[in-house]
mmCIF file of C-alpha atoms in Angstrom:
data_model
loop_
_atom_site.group_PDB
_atom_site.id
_atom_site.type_symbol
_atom_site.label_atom_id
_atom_site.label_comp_id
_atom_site.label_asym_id
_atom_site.label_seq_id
_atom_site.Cartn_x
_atom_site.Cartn_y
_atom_site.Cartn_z
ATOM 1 C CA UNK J 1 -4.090 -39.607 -18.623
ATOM 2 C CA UNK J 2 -2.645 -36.307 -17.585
ATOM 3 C CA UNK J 3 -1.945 -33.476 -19.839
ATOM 4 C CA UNK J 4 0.127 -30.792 -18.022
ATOM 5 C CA UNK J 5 1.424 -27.805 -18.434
ATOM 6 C CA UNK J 6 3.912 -25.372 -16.044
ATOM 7 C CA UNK J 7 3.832 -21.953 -16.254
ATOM 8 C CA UNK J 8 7.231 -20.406 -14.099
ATOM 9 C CA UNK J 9 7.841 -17.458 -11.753
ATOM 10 C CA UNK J 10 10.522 -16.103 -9.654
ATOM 11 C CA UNK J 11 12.318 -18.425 -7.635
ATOM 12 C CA UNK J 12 11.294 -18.796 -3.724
ATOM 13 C CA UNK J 13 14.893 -16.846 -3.078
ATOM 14 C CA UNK J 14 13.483 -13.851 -5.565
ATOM 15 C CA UNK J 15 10.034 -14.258 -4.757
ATOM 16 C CA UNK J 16 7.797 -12.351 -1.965
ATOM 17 C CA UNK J 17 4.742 -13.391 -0.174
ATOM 18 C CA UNK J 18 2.541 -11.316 -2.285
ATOM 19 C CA UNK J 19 3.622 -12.943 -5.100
ATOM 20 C CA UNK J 20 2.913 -16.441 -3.732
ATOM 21 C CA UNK J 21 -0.202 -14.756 -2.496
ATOM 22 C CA UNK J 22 -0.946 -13.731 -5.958
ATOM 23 C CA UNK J 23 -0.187 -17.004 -7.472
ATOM 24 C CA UNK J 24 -2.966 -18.412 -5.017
ATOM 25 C CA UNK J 25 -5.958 -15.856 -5.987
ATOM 26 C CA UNK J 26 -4.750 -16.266 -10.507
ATOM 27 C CA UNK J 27 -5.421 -20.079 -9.055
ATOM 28 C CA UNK J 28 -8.996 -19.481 -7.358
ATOM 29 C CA UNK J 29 -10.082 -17.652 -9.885
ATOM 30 C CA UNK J 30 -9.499 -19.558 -12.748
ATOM 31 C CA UNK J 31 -11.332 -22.507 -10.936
ATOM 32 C CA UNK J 32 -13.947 -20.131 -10.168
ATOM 33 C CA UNK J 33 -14.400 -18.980 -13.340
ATOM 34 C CA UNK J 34 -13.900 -22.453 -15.655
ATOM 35 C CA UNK J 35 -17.743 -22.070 -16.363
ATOM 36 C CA UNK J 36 -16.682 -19.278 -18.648
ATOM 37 C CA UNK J 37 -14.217 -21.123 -20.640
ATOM 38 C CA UNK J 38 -16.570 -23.978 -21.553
ATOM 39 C CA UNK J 39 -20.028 -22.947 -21.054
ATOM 40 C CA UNK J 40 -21.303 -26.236 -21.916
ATOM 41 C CA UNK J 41 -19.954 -27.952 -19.165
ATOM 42 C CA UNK J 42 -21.005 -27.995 -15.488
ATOM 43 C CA UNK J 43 -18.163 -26.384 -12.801
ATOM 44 C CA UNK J 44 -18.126 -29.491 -11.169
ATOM 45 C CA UNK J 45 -17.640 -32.110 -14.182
ATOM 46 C CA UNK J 46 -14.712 -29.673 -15.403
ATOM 47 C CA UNK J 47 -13.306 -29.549 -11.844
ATOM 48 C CA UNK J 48 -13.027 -33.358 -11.916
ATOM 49 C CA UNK J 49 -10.909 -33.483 -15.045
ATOM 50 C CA UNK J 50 -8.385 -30.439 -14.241
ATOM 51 C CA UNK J 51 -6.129 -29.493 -11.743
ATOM 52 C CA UNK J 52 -4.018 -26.070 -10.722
ATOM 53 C CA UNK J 53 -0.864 -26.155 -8.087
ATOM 54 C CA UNK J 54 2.037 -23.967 -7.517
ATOM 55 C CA UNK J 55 5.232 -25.979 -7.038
ATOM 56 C CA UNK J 56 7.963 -23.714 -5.335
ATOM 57 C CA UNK J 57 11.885 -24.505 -4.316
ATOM 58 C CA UNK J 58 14.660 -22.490 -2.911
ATOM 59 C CA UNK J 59 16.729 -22.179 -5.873
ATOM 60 C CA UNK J 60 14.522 -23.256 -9.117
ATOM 61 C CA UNK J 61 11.750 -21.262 -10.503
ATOM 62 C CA UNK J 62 7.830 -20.992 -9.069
ATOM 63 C CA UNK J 63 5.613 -23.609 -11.011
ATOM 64 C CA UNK J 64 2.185 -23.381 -12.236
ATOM 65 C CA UNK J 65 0.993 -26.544 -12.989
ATOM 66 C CA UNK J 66 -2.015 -27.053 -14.949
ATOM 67 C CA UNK J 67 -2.917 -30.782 -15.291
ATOM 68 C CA UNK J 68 -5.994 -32.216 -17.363
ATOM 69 C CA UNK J 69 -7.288 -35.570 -17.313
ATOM 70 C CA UNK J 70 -10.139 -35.613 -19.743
ATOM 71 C CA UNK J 71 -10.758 -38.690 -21.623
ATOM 72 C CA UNK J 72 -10.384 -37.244 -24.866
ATOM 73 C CA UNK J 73 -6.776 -36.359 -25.879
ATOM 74 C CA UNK J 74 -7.873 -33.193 -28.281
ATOM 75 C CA UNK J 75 -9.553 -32.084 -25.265
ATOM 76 C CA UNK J 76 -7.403 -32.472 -22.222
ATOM 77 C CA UNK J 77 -4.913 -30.496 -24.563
ATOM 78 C CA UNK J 78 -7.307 -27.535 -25.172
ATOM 79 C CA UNK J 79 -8.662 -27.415 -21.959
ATOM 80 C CA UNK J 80 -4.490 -27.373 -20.853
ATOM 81 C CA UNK J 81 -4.010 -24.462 -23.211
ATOM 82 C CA UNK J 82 -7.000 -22.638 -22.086
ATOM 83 C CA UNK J 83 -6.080 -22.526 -18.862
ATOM 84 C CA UNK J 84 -2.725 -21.387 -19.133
ATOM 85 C CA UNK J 85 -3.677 -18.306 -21.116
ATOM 86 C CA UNK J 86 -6.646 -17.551 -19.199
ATOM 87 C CA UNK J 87 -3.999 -17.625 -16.143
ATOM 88 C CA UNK J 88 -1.825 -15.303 -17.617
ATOM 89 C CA UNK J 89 -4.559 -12.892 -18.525
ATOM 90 C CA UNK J 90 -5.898 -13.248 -14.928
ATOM 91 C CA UNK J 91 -2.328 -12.718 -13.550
ATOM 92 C CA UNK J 92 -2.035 -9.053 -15.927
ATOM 93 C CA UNK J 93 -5.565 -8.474 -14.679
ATOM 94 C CA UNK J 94 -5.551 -8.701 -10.908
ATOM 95 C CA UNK J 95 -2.023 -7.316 -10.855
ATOM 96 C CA UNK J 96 -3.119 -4.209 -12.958
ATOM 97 C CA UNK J 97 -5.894 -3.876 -10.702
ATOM 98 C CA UNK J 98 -4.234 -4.196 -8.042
ATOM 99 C CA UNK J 99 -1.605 -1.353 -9.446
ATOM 100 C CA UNK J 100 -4.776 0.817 -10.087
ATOM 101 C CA UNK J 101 -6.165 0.826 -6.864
ATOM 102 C CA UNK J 102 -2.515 1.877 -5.354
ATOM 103 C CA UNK J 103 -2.089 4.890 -7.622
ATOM 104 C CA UNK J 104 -5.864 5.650 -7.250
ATOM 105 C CA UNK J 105 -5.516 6.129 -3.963
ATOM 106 C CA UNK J 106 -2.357 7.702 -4.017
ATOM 107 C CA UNK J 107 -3.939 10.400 -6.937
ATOM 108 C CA UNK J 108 -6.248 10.739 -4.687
ATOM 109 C CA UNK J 109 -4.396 12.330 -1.640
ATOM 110 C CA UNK J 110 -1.801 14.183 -4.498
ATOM 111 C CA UNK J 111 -5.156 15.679 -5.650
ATOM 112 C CA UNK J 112 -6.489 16.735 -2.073
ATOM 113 C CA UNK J 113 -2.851 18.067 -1.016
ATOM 114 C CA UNK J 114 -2.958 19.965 -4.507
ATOM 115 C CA UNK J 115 -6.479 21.514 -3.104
ATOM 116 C CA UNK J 116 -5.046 22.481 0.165
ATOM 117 C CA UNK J 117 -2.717 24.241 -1.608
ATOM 118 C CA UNK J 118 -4.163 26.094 -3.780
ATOM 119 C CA UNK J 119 -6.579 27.037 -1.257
ATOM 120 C CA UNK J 120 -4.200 28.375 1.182
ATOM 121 C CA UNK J 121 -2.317 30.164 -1.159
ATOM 122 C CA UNK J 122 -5.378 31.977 -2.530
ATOM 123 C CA UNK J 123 -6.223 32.879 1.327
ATOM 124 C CA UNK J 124 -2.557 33.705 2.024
ATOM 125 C CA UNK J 125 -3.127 36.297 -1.210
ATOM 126 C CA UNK J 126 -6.082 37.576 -0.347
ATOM 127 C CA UNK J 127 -4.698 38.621 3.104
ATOM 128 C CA UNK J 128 -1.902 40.120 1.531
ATOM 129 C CA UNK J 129 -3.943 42.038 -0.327
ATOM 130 C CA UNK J 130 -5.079 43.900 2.566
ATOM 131 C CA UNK J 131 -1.843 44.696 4.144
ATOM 132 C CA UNK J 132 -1.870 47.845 6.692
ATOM 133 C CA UNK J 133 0.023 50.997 4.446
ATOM 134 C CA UNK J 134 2.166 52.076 7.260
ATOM 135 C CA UNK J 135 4.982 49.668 8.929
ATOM 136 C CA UNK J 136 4.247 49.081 12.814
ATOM 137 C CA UNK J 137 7.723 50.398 13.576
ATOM 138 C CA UNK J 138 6.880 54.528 12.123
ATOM 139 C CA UNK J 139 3.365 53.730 13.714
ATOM 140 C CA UNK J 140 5.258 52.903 16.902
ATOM 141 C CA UNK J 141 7.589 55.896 16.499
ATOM 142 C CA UNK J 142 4.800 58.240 15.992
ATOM 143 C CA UNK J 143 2.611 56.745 18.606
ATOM 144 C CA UNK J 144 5.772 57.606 20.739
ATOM 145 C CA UNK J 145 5.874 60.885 19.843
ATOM 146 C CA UNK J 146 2.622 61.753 20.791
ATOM 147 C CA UNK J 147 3.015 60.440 24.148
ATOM 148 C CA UNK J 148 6.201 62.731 24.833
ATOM 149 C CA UNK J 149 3.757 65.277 23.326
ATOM 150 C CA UNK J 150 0.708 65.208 25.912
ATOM 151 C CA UNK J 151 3.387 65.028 28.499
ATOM 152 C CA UNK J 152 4.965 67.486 27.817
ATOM 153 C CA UNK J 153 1.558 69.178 27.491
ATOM 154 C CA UNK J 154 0.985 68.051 30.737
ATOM 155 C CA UNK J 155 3.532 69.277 32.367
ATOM 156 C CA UNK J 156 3.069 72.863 30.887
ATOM 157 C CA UNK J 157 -0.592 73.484 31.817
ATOM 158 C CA UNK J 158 -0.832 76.325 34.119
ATOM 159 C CA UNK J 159 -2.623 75.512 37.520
ATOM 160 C CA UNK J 160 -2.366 79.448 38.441
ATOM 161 C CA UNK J 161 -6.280 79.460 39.137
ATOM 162 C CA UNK J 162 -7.415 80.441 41.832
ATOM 163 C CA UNK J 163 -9.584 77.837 42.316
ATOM 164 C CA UNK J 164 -7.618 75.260 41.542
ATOM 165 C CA UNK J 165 -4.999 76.680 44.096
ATOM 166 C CA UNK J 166 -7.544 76.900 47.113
ATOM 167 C CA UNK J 167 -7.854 73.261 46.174
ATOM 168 C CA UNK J 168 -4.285 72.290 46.903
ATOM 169 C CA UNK J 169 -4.302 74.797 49.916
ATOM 170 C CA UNK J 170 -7.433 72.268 51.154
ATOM 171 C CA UNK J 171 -5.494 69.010 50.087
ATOM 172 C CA UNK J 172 -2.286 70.153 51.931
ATOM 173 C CA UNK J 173 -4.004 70.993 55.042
ATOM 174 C CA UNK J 174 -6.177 67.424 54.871
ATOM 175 C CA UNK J 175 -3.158 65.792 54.625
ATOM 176 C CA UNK J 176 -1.891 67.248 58.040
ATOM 177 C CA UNK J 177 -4.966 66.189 59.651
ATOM 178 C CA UNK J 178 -6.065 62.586 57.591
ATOM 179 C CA UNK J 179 -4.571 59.920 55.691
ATOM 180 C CA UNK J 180 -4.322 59.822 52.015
ATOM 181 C CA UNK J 181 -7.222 57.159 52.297
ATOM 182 C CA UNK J 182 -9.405 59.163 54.335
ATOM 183 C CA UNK J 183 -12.874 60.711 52.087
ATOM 184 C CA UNK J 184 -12.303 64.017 52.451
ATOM 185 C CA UNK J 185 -8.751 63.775 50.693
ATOM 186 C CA UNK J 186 -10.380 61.647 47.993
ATOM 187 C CA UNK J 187 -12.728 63.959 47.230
ATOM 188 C CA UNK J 188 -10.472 67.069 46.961
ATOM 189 C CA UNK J 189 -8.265 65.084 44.682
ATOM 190 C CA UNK J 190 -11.827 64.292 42.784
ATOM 191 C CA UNK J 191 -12.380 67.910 42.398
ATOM 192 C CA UNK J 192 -8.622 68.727 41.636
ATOM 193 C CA UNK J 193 -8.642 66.446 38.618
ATOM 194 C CA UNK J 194 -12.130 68.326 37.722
ATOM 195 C CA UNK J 195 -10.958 71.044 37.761
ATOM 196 C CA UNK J 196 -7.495 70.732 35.312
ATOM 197 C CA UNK J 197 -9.752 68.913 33.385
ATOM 198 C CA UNK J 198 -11.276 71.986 32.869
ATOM 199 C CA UNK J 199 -8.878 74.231 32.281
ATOM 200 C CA UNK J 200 -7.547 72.057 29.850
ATOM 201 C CA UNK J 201 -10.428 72.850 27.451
ATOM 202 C CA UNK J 202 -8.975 75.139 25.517
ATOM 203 C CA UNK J 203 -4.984 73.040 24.704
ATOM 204 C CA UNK J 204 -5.413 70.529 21.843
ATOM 205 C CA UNK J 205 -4.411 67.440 24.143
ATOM 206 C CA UNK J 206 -7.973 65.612 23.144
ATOM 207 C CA UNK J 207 -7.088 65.463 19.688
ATOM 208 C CA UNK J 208 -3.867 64.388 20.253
ATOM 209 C CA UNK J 209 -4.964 61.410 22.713
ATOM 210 C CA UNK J 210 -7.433 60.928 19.844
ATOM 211 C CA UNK J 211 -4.295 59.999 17.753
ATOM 212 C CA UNK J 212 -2.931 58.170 20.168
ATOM 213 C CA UNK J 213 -5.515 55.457 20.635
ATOM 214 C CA UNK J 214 -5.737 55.732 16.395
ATOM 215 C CA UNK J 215 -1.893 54.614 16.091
ATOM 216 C CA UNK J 216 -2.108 52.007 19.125
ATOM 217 C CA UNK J 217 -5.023 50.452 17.538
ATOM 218 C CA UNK J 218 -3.120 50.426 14.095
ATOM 219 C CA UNK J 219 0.013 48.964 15.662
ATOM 220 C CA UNK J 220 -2.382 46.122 17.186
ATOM 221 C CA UNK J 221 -3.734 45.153 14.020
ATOM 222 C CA UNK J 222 -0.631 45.493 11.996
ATOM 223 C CA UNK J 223 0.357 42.937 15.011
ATOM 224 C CA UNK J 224 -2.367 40.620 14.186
ATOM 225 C CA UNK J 225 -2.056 40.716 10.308
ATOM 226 C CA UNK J 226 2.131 40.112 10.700
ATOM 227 C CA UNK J 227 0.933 36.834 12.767
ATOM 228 C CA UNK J 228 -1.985 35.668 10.820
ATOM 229 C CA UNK J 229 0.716 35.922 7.763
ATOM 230 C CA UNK J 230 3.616 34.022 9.062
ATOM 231 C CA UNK J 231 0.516 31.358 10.185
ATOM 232 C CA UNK J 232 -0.460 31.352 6.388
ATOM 233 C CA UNK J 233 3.176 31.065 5.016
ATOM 234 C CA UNK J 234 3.482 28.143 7.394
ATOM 235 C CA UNK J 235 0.055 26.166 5.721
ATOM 236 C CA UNK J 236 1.491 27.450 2.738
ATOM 237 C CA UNK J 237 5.052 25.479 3.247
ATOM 238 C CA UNK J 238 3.237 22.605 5.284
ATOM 239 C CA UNK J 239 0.924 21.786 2.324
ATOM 240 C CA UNK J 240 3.320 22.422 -0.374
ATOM 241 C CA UNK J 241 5.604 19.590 1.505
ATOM 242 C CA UNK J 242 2.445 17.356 1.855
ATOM 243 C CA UNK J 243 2.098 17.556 -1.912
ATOM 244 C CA UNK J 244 5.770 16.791 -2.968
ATOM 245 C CA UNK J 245 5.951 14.054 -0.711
ATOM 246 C CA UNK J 246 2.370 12.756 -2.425
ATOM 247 C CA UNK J 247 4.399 13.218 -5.644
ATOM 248 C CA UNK J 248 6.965 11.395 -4.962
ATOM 249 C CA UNK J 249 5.285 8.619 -3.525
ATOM 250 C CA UNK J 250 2.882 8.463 -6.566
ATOM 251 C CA UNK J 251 6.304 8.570 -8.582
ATOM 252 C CA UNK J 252 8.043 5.934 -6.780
ATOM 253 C CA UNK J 253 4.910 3.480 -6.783
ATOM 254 C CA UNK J 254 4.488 4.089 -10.821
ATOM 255 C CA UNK J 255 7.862 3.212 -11.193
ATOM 256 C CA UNK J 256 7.881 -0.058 -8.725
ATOM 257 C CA UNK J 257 4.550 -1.363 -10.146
ATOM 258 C CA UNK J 258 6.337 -1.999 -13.651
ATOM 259 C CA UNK J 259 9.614 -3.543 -12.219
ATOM 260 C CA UNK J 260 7.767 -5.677 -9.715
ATOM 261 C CA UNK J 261 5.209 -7.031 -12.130
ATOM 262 C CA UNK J 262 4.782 -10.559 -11.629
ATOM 263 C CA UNK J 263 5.177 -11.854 -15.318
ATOM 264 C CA UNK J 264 3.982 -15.607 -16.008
ATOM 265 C CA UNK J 265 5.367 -17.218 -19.440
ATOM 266 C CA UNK J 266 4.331 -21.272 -20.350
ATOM 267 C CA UNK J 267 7.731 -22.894 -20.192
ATOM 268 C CA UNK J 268 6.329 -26.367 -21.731
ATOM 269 C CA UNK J 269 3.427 -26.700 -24.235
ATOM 270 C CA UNK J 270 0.586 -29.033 -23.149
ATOM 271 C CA UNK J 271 1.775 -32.473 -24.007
ATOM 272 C CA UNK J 272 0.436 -35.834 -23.433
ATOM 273 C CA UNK J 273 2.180 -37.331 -20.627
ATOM 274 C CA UNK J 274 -0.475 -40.129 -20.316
ATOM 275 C CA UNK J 275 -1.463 -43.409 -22.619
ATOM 276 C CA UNK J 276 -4.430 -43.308 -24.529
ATOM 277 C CA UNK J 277 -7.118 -46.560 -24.660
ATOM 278 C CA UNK J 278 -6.353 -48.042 -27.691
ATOM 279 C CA UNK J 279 -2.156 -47.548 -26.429
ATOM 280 C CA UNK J 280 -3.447 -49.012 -22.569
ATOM 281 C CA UNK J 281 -5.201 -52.041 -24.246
ATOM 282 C CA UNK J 282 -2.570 -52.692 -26.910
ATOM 283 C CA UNK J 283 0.145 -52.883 -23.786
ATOM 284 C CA UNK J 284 -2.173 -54.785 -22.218
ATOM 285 C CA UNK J 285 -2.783 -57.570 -24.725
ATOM 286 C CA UNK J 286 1.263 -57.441 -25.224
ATOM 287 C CA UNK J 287 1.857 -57.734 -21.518
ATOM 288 C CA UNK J 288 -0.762 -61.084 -21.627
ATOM 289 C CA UNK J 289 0.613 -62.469 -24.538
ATOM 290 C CA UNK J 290 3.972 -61.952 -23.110
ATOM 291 C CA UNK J 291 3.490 -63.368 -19.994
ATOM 292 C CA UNK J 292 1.232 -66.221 -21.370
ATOM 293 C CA UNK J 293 4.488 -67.308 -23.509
ATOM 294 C CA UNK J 294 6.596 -67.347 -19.887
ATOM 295 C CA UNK J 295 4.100 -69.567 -18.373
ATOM 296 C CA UNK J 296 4.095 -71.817 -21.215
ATOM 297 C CA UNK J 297 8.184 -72.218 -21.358
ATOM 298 C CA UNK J 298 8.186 -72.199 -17.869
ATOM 299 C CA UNK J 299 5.847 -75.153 -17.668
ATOM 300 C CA UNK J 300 7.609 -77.135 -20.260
ATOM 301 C CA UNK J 301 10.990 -76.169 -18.757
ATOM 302 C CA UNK J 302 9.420 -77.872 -15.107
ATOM 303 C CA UNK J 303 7.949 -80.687 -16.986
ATOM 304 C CA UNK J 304 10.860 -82.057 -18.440
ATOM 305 C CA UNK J 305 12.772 -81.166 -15.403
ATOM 306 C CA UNK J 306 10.634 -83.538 -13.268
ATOM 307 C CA UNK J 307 10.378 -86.251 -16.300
ATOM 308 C CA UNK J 308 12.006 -89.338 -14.766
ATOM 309 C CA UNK J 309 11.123 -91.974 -17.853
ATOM 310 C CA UNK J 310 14.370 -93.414 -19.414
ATOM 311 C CA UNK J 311 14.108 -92.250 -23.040
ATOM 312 C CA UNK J 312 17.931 -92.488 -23.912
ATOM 313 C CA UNK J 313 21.242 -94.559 -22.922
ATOM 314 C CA UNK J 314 22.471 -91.656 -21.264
ATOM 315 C CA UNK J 315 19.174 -91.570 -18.803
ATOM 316 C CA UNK J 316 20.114 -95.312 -18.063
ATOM 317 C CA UNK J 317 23.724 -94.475 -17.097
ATOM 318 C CA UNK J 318 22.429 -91.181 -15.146
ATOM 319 C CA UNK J 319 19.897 -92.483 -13.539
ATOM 320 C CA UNK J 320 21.467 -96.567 -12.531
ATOM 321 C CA UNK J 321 25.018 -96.316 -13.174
ATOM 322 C CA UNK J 322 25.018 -99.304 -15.929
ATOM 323 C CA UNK J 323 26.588 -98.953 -19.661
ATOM 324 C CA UNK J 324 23.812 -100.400 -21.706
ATOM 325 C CA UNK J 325 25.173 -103.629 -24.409
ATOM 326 C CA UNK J 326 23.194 -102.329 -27.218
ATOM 327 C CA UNK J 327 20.454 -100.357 -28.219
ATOM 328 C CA UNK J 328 17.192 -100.882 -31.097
ATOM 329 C CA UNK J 329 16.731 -98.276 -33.056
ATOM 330 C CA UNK J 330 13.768 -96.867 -33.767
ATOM 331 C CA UNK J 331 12.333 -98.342 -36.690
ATOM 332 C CA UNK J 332 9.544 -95.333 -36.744
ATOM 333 C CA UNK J 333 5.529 -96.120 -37.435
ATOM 334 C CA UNK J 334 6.081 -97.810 -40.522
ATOM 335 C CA UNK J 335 7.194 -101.146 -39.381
ATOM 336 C CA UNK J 336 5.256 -101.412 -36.169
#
């Protein structure tokens, strides 16, 4: 006896591989798991008396079928029922779990984009925070300023010593007599630059190369803090695309994991689509009896058919061609 039941999909036109795919695993596990529906029966002796398979065609719906064959009417149709609600809750299950694993992973890269955010914002802030109070282009300005200032120093510092002019008297008459390479020249120059360094004690040009260096150092790291900040505003856009995209993927997959939801509905009760005993040996008796009653007429029908005693005038004329003169009657028992 078989007592089935079909639970429908989406139609093999509609449907995907992972949903065929899931229709397989809601089938595994339910078999694995029958020894939770009746705990006092073995796996195996269940196994024997139930049966799962998904029927599929191009243009009709997917088919569950869930097919008992216990011995017991009452309980092939329970154990039927059973198993189509236990698929359905298996099918909600594995799909939802399924769906949670997807958006858990997705949450979790939205929540580590959201982190790299934040964090390079607050670094991004923090560097702002110390931002140089004087823009590189009036640092540059001044730092030119001061250059056309110790040049122009420079070029005003008296060499009227007399020292320092018996020095270039030596250096031009070297020059007649050696190269500029030559060691005497080099040292005269040596003691030429000594000795304007010296002269220059008293003019304020130390100081201003003093201010100098200050500004060019200044302009360097105003250099430095305008590059580290377009680097930061570029992490800063970089991660805050990271996390919209995350977003919007987490967004989209919310949205697809409730319109793709494989739902499964029962789209016939469990019925009995099988005979009973008593029905199987009442047939059978009726078939017997039946055929019993053809045998018999058939016999009878054969016997007479092959009966070749003459038993009437007619057989006489049949069977020898002769027109009997007269006939007795039959005067019965009684007057034998």
């Amino acid at each position: 006896m078989e007592r089935q039941i079909g639970m429908v999909s989406t139609s093999k036109v509609q449907r995907s591989s992972e949903e065929m795919q899931h229709l397989q695993v809601v089938v595994h596990t339910l078999k694995a798991a029958m020894n939770d529906i009746d705990p006092k029966a073995k796996l195996a002796e269940i196994d024997e008396n139930f049966d799962l398979k998904v029927e599929s065609s191009r243009d009709k719906p997917t088919y569950l079928f869930v097919q008992s064959t216990m011995p017991s009417p009452a309980a092939a149709i329970g154990l039927a029922n059973s198993l189509a609600t236990r698929a359905m809750a298996m099918s909600d299950a594995t799909q939802q779990a399924e769906i949670d694993r997807s958006l858990t992973k997705l949450r979790t890269v939205l929540a580590g984009n959201l982190n790299r955010l934040n964090l390079v914002r607050e670094t991004l802030s923090a560097h702002l925070s110390e931002a140089p109070t004087t823009e590189i282009d009036d640092l540059r300005a001044r730092a030119s300023q001061l250059r056309a200032e110790l040049l122009k120093i420079s070029a005003d510092t008296p060499v009227q010593s007399p020292a320092l002019k018996k020095l270039y008297s030596e250096l031009s008459a070297a020059r007649g007599l050696y190269s500029d390479l030559h060691p005497k020249i080099r040292l005269i120059r040596t003691r030429i630059a000594r000795s304007e360094r010296q002269s220059l004690v008293g003019q304020p040009i130390e100081g201003l190369q003093k201010q100098l260096h200050d500004l060019e150092a200044q302009v360097i790291a105003g250099r430095v803090f305008q590059e580290k900040s377009h680097q930061l505003e570029q992490e800063v856009g970089t991660a805050n695309t990271a996390t919209k995209r995350a977003q919007d993927k987490l967004s989209s997959a919310e949205r697809l994991s409730e319109s793709n939801r494989m739902q499964l509905k029962v789209v016939q009760d469990a019925a009995l689509t099988g005979r009973s005993q008593e029905e199987i040996r009442a047939w059978l008796l009726a078939a017997v009896t039946l055929a019993s009653l053809l045998a018999a007429i058939g016999a009878v029908a054969l016997r007479i058919r092959l009966d070749r005693h003459l038993r009437h005038p007619r057989d006489l004329h049949r069977a020898l061609g002769l027109t009997p003169f007269a006939t007795i009657p039959d005067l019965g028992p009684s007057l034998g």
